[in-house]
Amino acid sequence: MSDNEWMRIQAETLYVLDGHTILGINEPGHQPSAPLVFVGRTRTDAHRYFRADLPQALIEEIHRLTRADLNIVQLCRALRTYQEVSRIWIGPAYSIPQLAFPAEDSSICLIGESDRHVLDRFFRSVNEQYAYRSPVVAVVDQGHAVSVCCSARKSNRAIEASLYTVEAYRGKGLAGRLVPLWSAEVRQLGYHPLYSTSWDNLHSQKVAQRLGMVQYGVDLSLSAE
């Protein structure tokens, strides 16, 4: 699959779309307002999506400014004529290839209905949204999940991963041990597994690199209050 197709799949996984118009965040429950602009940049193209209320003249200006690169200063300056940008997200986006399973580890398990209770101490919100967050894979220590890989966003073609590890258990490589099982479960359900992070999250980038994830582009979202 081409980088551009991966980026289109990711955009429809992150957001509720009508063409290139962002109608909302693709998550259950009350969500913050959609970003003013989302740009997915691949090596060959820019994929642009806009909040429904943006004026057409501003949309055309964003198209012009993103033809060659992602100049955040210029984009924020252009958007300021309509609304001040208050949040910026930028970082790499990856597809997850088929991964080899690590050596058998009884502490890693696929969380089912019967053992959801192991999430309650540290990951109660994941348990409360269990149906949406499934598949959920966890490292369990002393009866409690301490590291979790679950579903962040879902579309009819892909599921994007979320990785969380309790602070006391970080730095032990737990996240990288969960992704192979989670991504295999996602594929078995008929979806493409995706992963993205921010440029300032070096730990997440290292997880992606160690596992051999394939970067297909860079995400940029600019949001207002």
PDB file of C-alpha atoms in Angstrom:
ATOM      1  CA  MET A   1       0.000   0.000   0.000  1.00  0.00           C
ATOM      2  CA  SER A   2       1.318   3.489  -0.836  1.00  0.00           C
ATOM      3  CA  ASP A   3       2.183   6.126   1.757  1.00  0.00           C
ATOM      4  CA  ASN A   4      -0.639   8.294   0.448  1.00  0.00           C
ATOM      5  CA  GLU A   5      -3.194   5.541   0.913  1.00  0.00           C
ATOM      6  CA  TRP A   6      -1.965   4.944   4.463  1.00  0.00           C
ATOM      7  CA  MET A   7      -2.383   8.654   5.184  1.00  0.00           C
ATOM      8  CA  ARG A   8      -5.935   8.666   3.852  1.00  0.00           C
ATOM      9  CA  ILE A   9      -6.754   5.635   5.992  1.00  0.00           C
ATOM     10  CA  GLN A  10      -5.292   7.313   9.063  1.00  0.00           C
ATOM     11  CA  ALA A  11      -7.242  10.529   8.523  1.00  0.00           C
ATOM     12  CA  GLU A  12     -10.540   8.642   8.388  1.00  0.00           C
ATOM     13  CA  THR A  13      -9.486   6.741  11.523  1.00  0.00           C
ATOM     14  CA  LEU A  14      -8.621   9.859  13.523  1.00  0.00           C
ATOM     15  CA  TYR A  15     -11.594  11.981  12.490  1.00  0.00           C
ATOM     16  CA  VAL A  16     -15.220  11.880  11.440  1.00  0.00           C
ATOM     17  CA  LEU A  17     -14.983  13.188   7.888  1.00  0.00           C
ATOM     18  CA  ASP A  18     -17.185  14.407   5.101  1.00  0.00           C
ATOM     19  CA  GLY A  19     -14.747  14.447   2.221  1.00  0.00           C
ATOM     20  CA  HIS A  20     -11.999  16.791   3.413  1.00  0.00           C
ATOM     21  CA  THR A  21     -14.178  18.404   6.072  1.00  0.00           C
ATOM     22  CA  ILE A  22     -13.566  17.426   9.702  1.00  0.00           C
ATOM     23  CA  LEU A  23     -16.868  16.967  11.514  1.00  0.00           C
ATOM     24  CA  GLY A  24     -15.418  15.711  14.805  1.00  0.00           C
ATOM     25  CA  ILE A  25     -12.936  13.556  16.681  1.00  0.00           C
ATOM     26  CA  ASN A  26     -13.470   9.842  16.059  1.00  0.00           C
ATOM     27  CA  GLU A  27     -13.805   8.753  19.685  1.00  0.00           C
ATOM     28  CA  PRO A  28     -16.808   7.866  21.851  1.00  0.00           C
ATOM     29  CA  GLY A  29     -18.242  10.258  24.423  1.00  0.00           C
ATOM     30  CA  HIS A  30     -17.732  13.988  24.803  1.00  0.00           C
ATOM     31  CA  GLN A  31     -14.784  15.158  22.720  1.00  0.00           C
ATOM     32  CA  PRO A  32     -12.937  18.457  22.299  1.00  0.00           C
ATOM     33  CA  SER A  33     -13.727  20.395  19.170  1.00  0.00           C
ATOM     34  CA  ALA A  34     -12.159  19.248  15.926  1.00  0.00           C
ATOM     35  CA  PRO A  35      -8.831  20.812  14.933  1.00  0.00           C
ATOM     36  CA  LEU A  36      -8.885  23.781  12.634  1.00  0.00           C
ATOM     37  CA  VAL A  37      -6.593  21.943  10.241  1.00  0.00           C
ATOM     38  CA  PHE A  38      -5.094  18.476   9.932  1.00  0.00           C
ATOM     39  CA  VAL A  39      -2.308  17.987   7.389  1.00  0.00           C
ATOM     40  CA  GLY A  40      -0.834  14.566   6.718  1.00  0.00           C
ATOM     41  CA  ARG A  41       2.417  14.948   4.839  1.00  0.00           C
ATOM     42  CA  THR A  42       3.951  12.031   2.930  1.00  0.00           C
ATOM     43  CA  ARG A  43       7.093  12.047   0.818  1.00  0.00           C
ATOM     44  CA  THR A  44       5.078  12.981  -2.263  1.00  0.00           C
ATOM     45  CA  ASP A  45       1.932  14.785  -1.184  1.00  0.00           C
ATOM     46  CA  ALA A  46       0.038  16.716   1.494  1.00  0.00           C
ATOM     47  CA  HIS A  47      -3.401  15.542   2.592  1.00  0.00           C
ATOM     48  CA  ARG A  48      -5.390  18.429   4.040  1.00  0.00           C
ATOM     49  CA  TYR A  49      -8.556  18.359   6.124  1.00  0.00           C
ATOM     50  CA  PHE A  50     -10.389  21.378   7.520  1.00  0.00           C
ATOM     51  CA  ARG A  51     -12.908  22.122  10.242  1.00  0.00           C
ATOM     52  CA  ALA A  52     -16.314  22.749   8.747  1.00  0.00           C
ATOM     53  CA  ASP A  53     -16.485  26.469   9.605  1.00  0.00           C
ATOM     54  CA  LEU A  54     -13.200  27.565   7.994  1.00  0.00           C
ATOM     55  CA  PRO A  55     -13.716  30.165   5.218  1.00  0.00           C
ATOM     56  CA  GLN A  56     -12.927  29.040   1.692  1.00  0.00           C
ATOM     57  CA  ALA A  57     -10.313  31.775   1.234  1.00  0.00           C
ATOM     58  CA  LEU A  58      -8.431  30.495   4.289  1.00  0.00           C
ATOM     59  CA  ILE A  59      -8.650  26.899   3.046  1.00  0.00           C
ATOM     60  CA  GLU A  60      -7.094  27.999  -0.242  1.00  0.00           C
ATOM     61  CA  GLU A  61      -4.327  29.804   1.654  1.00  0.00           C
ATOM     62  CA  ILE A  62      -3.563  26.668   3.702  1.00  0.00           C
ATOM     63  CA  HIS A  63      -3.359  24.672   0.471  1.00  0.00           C
ATOM     64  CA  ARG A  64      -0.847  27.179  -0.874  1.00  0.00           C
ATOM     65  CA  LEU A  65       1.253  27.180   2.290  1.00  0.00           C
ATOM     66  CA  THR A  66       1.505  23.386   2.471  1.00  0.00           C
ATOM     67  CA  ARG A  67       2.476  22.631  -1.108  1.00  0.00           C
ATOM     68  CA  ALA A  68       6.188  22.268  -0.360  1.00  0.00           C
ATOM     69  CA  ASP A  69       6.555  21.725   3.407  1.00  0.00           C
ATOM     70  CA  LEU A  70       4.967  22.242   6.825  1.00  0.00           C
ATOM     71  CA  ASN A  71       5.872  25.743   7.996  1.00  0.00           C
ATOM     72  CA  ILE A  72       4.072  25.923  11.326  1.00  0.00           C
ATOM     73  CA  VAL A  73       4.784  29.631  11.860  1.00  0.00           C
ATOM     74  CA  GLN A  74       3.243  30.574   8.526  1.00  0.00           C
ATOM     75  CA  LEU A  75       0.252  28.304   9.093  1.00  0.00           C
ATOM     76  CA  CYS A  76      -0.434  29.752  12.556  1.00  0.00           C
ATOM     77  CA  ARG A  77      -0.106  33.280  11.179  1.00  0.00           C
ATOM     78  CA  ALA A  78      -2.652  32.519   8.444  1.00  0.00           C
ATOM     79  CA  LEU A  79      -5.095  30.870  10.865  1.00  0.00           C
ATOM     80  CA  ARG A  80      -4.788  33.781  13.317  1.00  0.00           C
ATOM     81  CA  THR A  81      -6.819  35.897  10.906  1.00  0.00           C
ATOM     82  CA  TYR A  82      -9.744  33.610  11.781  1.00  0.00           C
ATOM     83  CA  GLN A  83      -8.940  32.038  15.152  1.00  0.00           C
ATOM     84  CA  GLU A  84      -5.870  31.856  17.386  1.00  0.00           C
ATOM     85  CA  VAL A  85      -4.099  28.475  17.393  1.00  0.00           C
ATOM     86  CA  SER A  86      -3.800  27.168  20.955  1.00  0.00           C
ATOM     87  CA  ARG A  87      -2.590  23.576  20.428  1.00  0.00           C
ATOM     88  CA  ILE A  88      -0.099  22.111  17.974  1.00  0.00           C
ATOM     89  CA  TRP A  89       0.489  18.402  17.404  1.00  0.00           C
ATOM     90  CA  ILE A  90       3.162  17.171  15.036  1.00  0.00           C
ATOM     91  CA  GLY A  91       4.829  13.800  14.747  1.00  0.00           C
ATOM     92  CA  PRO A  92       5.465  10.660  12.728  1.00  0.00           C
ATOM     93  CA  ALA A  93       2.775   8.215  11.607  1.00  0.00           C
ATOM     94  CA  TYR A  94       3.470   4.508  11.137  1.00  0.00           C
ATOM     95  CA  SER A  95       1.927   1.352   9.789  1.00  0.00           C
ATOM     96  CA  ILE A  96       2.666  -1.731  11.888  1.00  0.00           C
ATOM     97  CA  PRO A  97       3.990  -4.676   9.865  1.00  0.00           C
ATOM     98  CA  GLN A  98       3.514  -8.276  10.887  1.00  0.00           C
ATOM     99  CA  LEU A  99       5.755  -8.718  13.902  1.00  0.00           C
ATOM    100  CA  ALA A 100       7.427 -11.725  15.439  1.00  0.00           C
ATOM    101  CA  PHE A 101       6.074 -12.679  18.843  1.00  0.00           C
ATOM    102  CA  PRO A 102       8.517 -12.461  21.746  1.00  0.00           C
ATOM    103  CA  ALA A 103       9.311 -15.510  23.833  1.00  0.00           C
ATOM    104  CA  GLU A 104       6.294 -16.862  25.680  1.00  0.00           C
ATOM    105  CA  ASP A 105       5.527 -14.635  28.653  1.00  0.00           C
ATOM    106  CA  SER A 106       2.729 -15.503  31.050  1.00  0.00           C
ATOM    107  CA  SER A 107       2.560 -11.894  32.256  1.00  0.00           C
ATOM    108  CA  ILE A 108       1.282 -10.707  28.841  1.00  0.00           C
ATOM    109  CA  CYS A 109      -2.349 -11.436  28.074  1.00  0.00           C
ATOM    110  CA  LEU A 110      -5.256 -10.481  25.884  1.00  0.00           C
ATOM    111  CA  ILE A 111      -7.835  -8.976  28.224  1.00  0.00           C
ATOM    112  CA  GLY A 112     -11.275 -10.541  27.863  1.00  0.00           C
ATOM    113  CA  GLU A 113     -14.626  -9.870  29.506  1.00  0.00           C
ATOM    114  CA  SER A 114     -13.851 -12.243  32.349  1.00  0.00           C
ATOM    115  CA  ASP A 115     -10.623 -10.513  33.429  1.00  0.00           C
ATOM    116  CA  ARG A 116     -11.334  -6.850  32.749  1.00  0.00           C
ATOM    117  CA  HIS A 117     -11.040  -6.215  36.471  1.00  0.00           C
ATOM    118  CA  VAL A 118      -7.226  -6.254  36.181  1.00  0.00           C
ATOM    119  CA  LEU A 119      -7.504  -2.847  34.477  1.00  0.00           C
ATOM    120  CA  ASP A 120      -9.310  -1.137  37.327  1.00  0.00           C
ATOM    121  CA  ARG A 121      -6.400   0.093  39.451  1.00  0.00           C
ATOM    122  CA  PHE A 122      -4.394   1.955  36.798  1.00  0.00           C
ATOM    123  CA  PHE A 123      -6.517   1.888  33.626  1.00  0.00           C
ATOM    124  CA  ARG A 124     -10.109   2.348  34.777  1.00  0.00           C
ATOM    125  CA  SER A 125     -11.008   4.490  31.743  1.00  0.00           C
ATOM    126  CA  VAL A 126      -9.874   1.697  29.408  1.00  0.00           C
ATOM    127  CA  ASN A 127     -12.125  -0.734  31.295  1.00  0.00           C
ATOM    128  CA  GLU A 128     -15.061   1.686  31.193  1.00  0.00           C
ATOM    129  CA  GLN A 129     -14.712   1.922  27.396  1.00  0.00           C
ATOM    130  CA  TYR A 130     -13.703  -1.714  26.999  1.00  0.00           C
ATOM    131  CA  ALA A 131     -15.829  -2.440  23.915  1.00  0.00           C
ATOM    132  CA  TYR A 132     -14.333   0.490  22.031  1.00  0.00           C
ATOM    133  CA  ARG A 133     -10.778   0.035  23.349  1.00  0.00           C
ATOM    134  CA  SER A 134     -10.651  -3.653  22.418  1.00  0.00           C
ATOM    135  CA  PRO A 135      -8.522  -5.454  21.606  1.00  0.00           C
ATOM    136  CA  VAL A 136      -6.737  -4.746  24.887  1.00  0.00           C
ATOM    137  CA  VAL A 137      -3.397  -6.421  25.606  1.00  0.00           C
ATOM    138  CA  ALA A 138      -1.676  -5.944  28.955  1.00  0.00           C
ATOM    139  CA  VAL A 139       1.287  -6.811  31.098  1.00  0.00           C
ATOM    140  CA  VAL A 140      -0.174  -7.974  34.421  1.00  0.00           C
ATOM    141  CA  ASP A 141       1.828  -7.834  37.640  1.00  0.00           C
ATOM    142  CA  GLN A 142       0.414  -8.931  41.001  1.00  0.00           C
ATOM    143  CA  GLY A 143      -3.108  -9.022  39.576  1.00  0.00           C
ATOM    144  CA  HIS A 144      -3.044  -5.539  38.025  1.00  0.00           C
ATOM    145  CA  ALA A 145      -2.384  -4.358  34.473  1.00  0.00           C
ATOM    146  CA  VAL A 146       0.717  -2.143  34.532  1.00  0.00           C
ATOM    147  CA  SER A 147       1.216  -1.636  30.786  1.00  0.00           C
ATOM    148  CA  VAL A 148      -1.520  -1.625  28.158  1.00  0.00           C
ATOM    149  CA  CYS A 149      -1.794  -1.544  24.384  1.00  0.00           C
ATOM    150  CA  CYS A 150      -5.332  -0.842  23.256  1.00  0.00           C
ATOM    151  CA  SER A 151      -7.350   0.857  20.530  1.00  0.00           C
ATOM    152  CA  ALA A 152      -7.323   4.666  20.431  1.00  0.00           C
ATOM    153  CA  ARG A 153      -9.354   5.291  17.260  1.00  0.00           C
ATOM    154  CA  LYS A 154     -11.253   2.943  14.960  1.00  0.00           C
ATOM    155  CA  SER A 155     -12.563   3.179  11.411  1.00  0.00           C
ATOM    156  CA  ASN A 156     -13.944   0.595   9.033  1.00  0.00           C
ATOM    157  CA  ARG A 157     -10.405  -0.032   7.737  1.00  0.00           C
ATOM    158  CA  ALA A 158      -7.935   0.592  10.552  1.00  0.00           C
ATOM    159  CA  ILE A 159      -7.368   0.811  14.292  1.00  0.00           C
ATOM    160  CA  GLU A 160      -4.764   3.103  15.820  1.00  0.00           C
ATOM    161  CA  ALA A 161      -2.907   1.969  18.919  1.00  0.00           C
ATOM    162  CA  SER A 162      -2.598   3.592  22.321  1.00  0.00           C
ATOM    163  CA  LEU A 163       0.251   2.592  24.622  1.00  0.00           C
ATOM    164  CA  TYR A 164       0.234   3.339  28.353  1.00  0.00           C
ATOM    165  CA  THR A 165       2.659   2.186  31.038  1.00  0.00           C
ATOM    166  CA  VAL A 166       2.498   2.923  34.758  1.00  0.00           C
ATOM    167  CA  GLU A 167       5.389   5.226  35.655  1.00  0.00           C
ATOM    168  CA  ALA A 168       7.099   2.774  38.004  1.00  0.00           C
ATOM    169  CA  TYR A 169       7.266   0.197  35.183  1.00  0.00           C
ATOM    170  CA  ARG A 170       8.610   2.445  32.444  1.00  0.00           C
ATOM    171  CA  GLY A 171      11.995   1.841  30.867  1.00  0.00           C
ATOM    172  CA  LYS A 172      11.616  -1.948  30.950  1.00  0.00           C
ATOM    173  CA  GLY A 173      10.598  -2.461  27.324  1.00  0.00           C
ATOM    174  CA  LEU A 174       7.037  -3.495  28.196  1.00  0.00           C
ATOM    175  CA  ALA A 175       5.319  -1.479  25.464  1.00  0.00           C
ATOM    176  CA  GLY A 176       7.351  -3.133  22.737  1.00  0.00           C
ATOM    177  CA  ARG A 177       6.330  -6.566  24.026  1.00  0.00           C
ATOM    178  CA  LEU A 178       2.627  -5.734  23.789  1.00  0.00           C
ATOM    179  CA  VAL A 179       2.426  -4.375  20.249  1.00  0.00           C
ATOM    180  CA  PRO A 180       3.039  -7.689  18.391  1.00  0.00           C
ATOM    181  CA  LEU A 181       0.081  -9.394  20.090  1.00  0.00           C
ATOM    182  CA  TRP A 182      -2.175  -6.330  19.804  1.00  0.00           C
ATOM    183  CA  SER A 183      -1.436  -5.823  16.101  1.00  0.00           C
ATOM    184  CA  ALA A 184      -1.981  -9.526  15.388  1.00  0.00           C
ATOM    185  CA  GLU A 185      -5.388  -9.341  17.068  1.00  0.00           C
ATOM    186  CA  VAL A 186      -6.253  -6.246  15.016  1.00  0.00           C
ATOM    187  CA  ARG A 187      -5.323  -8.047  11.790  1.00  0.00           C
ATOM    188  CA  GLN A 188      -7.368 -11.075  12.791  1.00  0.00           C
ATOM    189  CA  LEU A 189     -10.376  -8.753  13.131  1.00  0.00           C
ATOM    190  CA  GLY A 190      -9.773  -7.523   9.572  1.00  0.00           C
ATOM    191  CA  TYR A 191      -8.233  -4.100  10.253  1.00  0.00           C
ATOM    192  CA  HIS A 192      -4.900  -2.419   9.552  1.00  0.00           C
ATOM    193  CA  PRO A 193      -2.934  -1.596  12.752  1.00  0.00           C
ATOM    194  CA  LEU A 194      -1.601   1.957  12.906  1.00  0.00           C
ATOM    195  CA  TYR A 195       0.562   3.920  15.325  1.00  0.00           C
ATOM    196  CA  SER A 196       1.480   7.587  15.662  1.00  0.00           C
ATOM    197  CA  THR A 197       3.230   9.777  18.180  1.00  0.00           C
ATOM    198  CA  SER A 198       4.617  13.282  18.635  1.00  0.00           C
ATOM    199  CA  TRP A 199       8.135  14.419  17.808  1.00  0.00           C
ATOM    200  CA  ASP A 200       8.788  15.216  21.471  1.00  0.00           C
ATOM    201  CA  ASN A 201       7.850  11.698  22.625  1.00  0.00           C
ATOM    202  CA  LEU A 202      11.211  10.060  22.103  1.00  0.00           C
ATOM    203  CA  HIS A 203      10.251   6.921  24.016  1.00  0.00           C
ATOM    204  CA  SER A 204       7.346   6.195  21.656  1.00  0.00           C
ATOM    205  CA  GLN A 205       9.556   6.810  18.638  1.00  0.00           C
ATOM    206  CA  LYS A 206      12.105   4.337  20.002  1.00  0.00           C
ATOM    207  CA  VAL A 207       9.348   1.728  20.413  1.00  0.00           C
ATOM    208  CA  ALA A 208       8.376   2.237  16.769  1.00  0.00           C
ATOM    209  CA  GLN A 209      11.989   1.980  15.602  1.00  0.00           C
ATOM    210  CA  ARG A 210      12.778  -1.126  17.649  1.00  0.00           C
ATOM    211  CA  LEU A 211       9.732  -2.917  16.258  1.00  0.00           C
ATOM    212  CA  GLY A 212      10.461  -1.928  12.655  1.00  0.00           C
ATOM    213  CA  MET A 213       7.293   0.074  12.136  1.00  0.00           C
ATOM    214  CA  VAL A 214       7.120   1.761   8.738  1.00  0.00           C
ATOM    215  CA  GLN A 215       6.771   5.543   8.725  1.00  0.00           C
ATOM    216  CA  TYR A 216       4.504   6.701   5.921  1.00  0.00           C
ATOM    217  CA  GLY A 217       4.247  10.379   6.846  1.00  0.00           C
ATOM    218  CA  VAL A 218       4.035  13.167   9.377  1.00  0.00           C
ATOM    219  CA  ASP A 219       0.845  14.392  11.057  1.00  0.00           C
ATOM    220  CA  LEU A 220       0.201  18.032  11.895  1.00  0.00           C
ATOM    221  CA  SER A 221      -2.929  19.257  13.618  1.00  0.00           C
ATOM    222  CA  LEU A 222      -3.585  22.854  14.631  1.00  0.00           C
ATOM    223  CA  SER A 223      -6.392  23.447  17.106  1.00  0.00           C
ATOM    224  CA  ALA A 224      -8.126  26.350  18.813  1.00  0.00           C
ATOM    225  CA  GLU A 225      -9.984  26.500  22.115  1.00  0.00           C
TER     226      GLU A 225
END
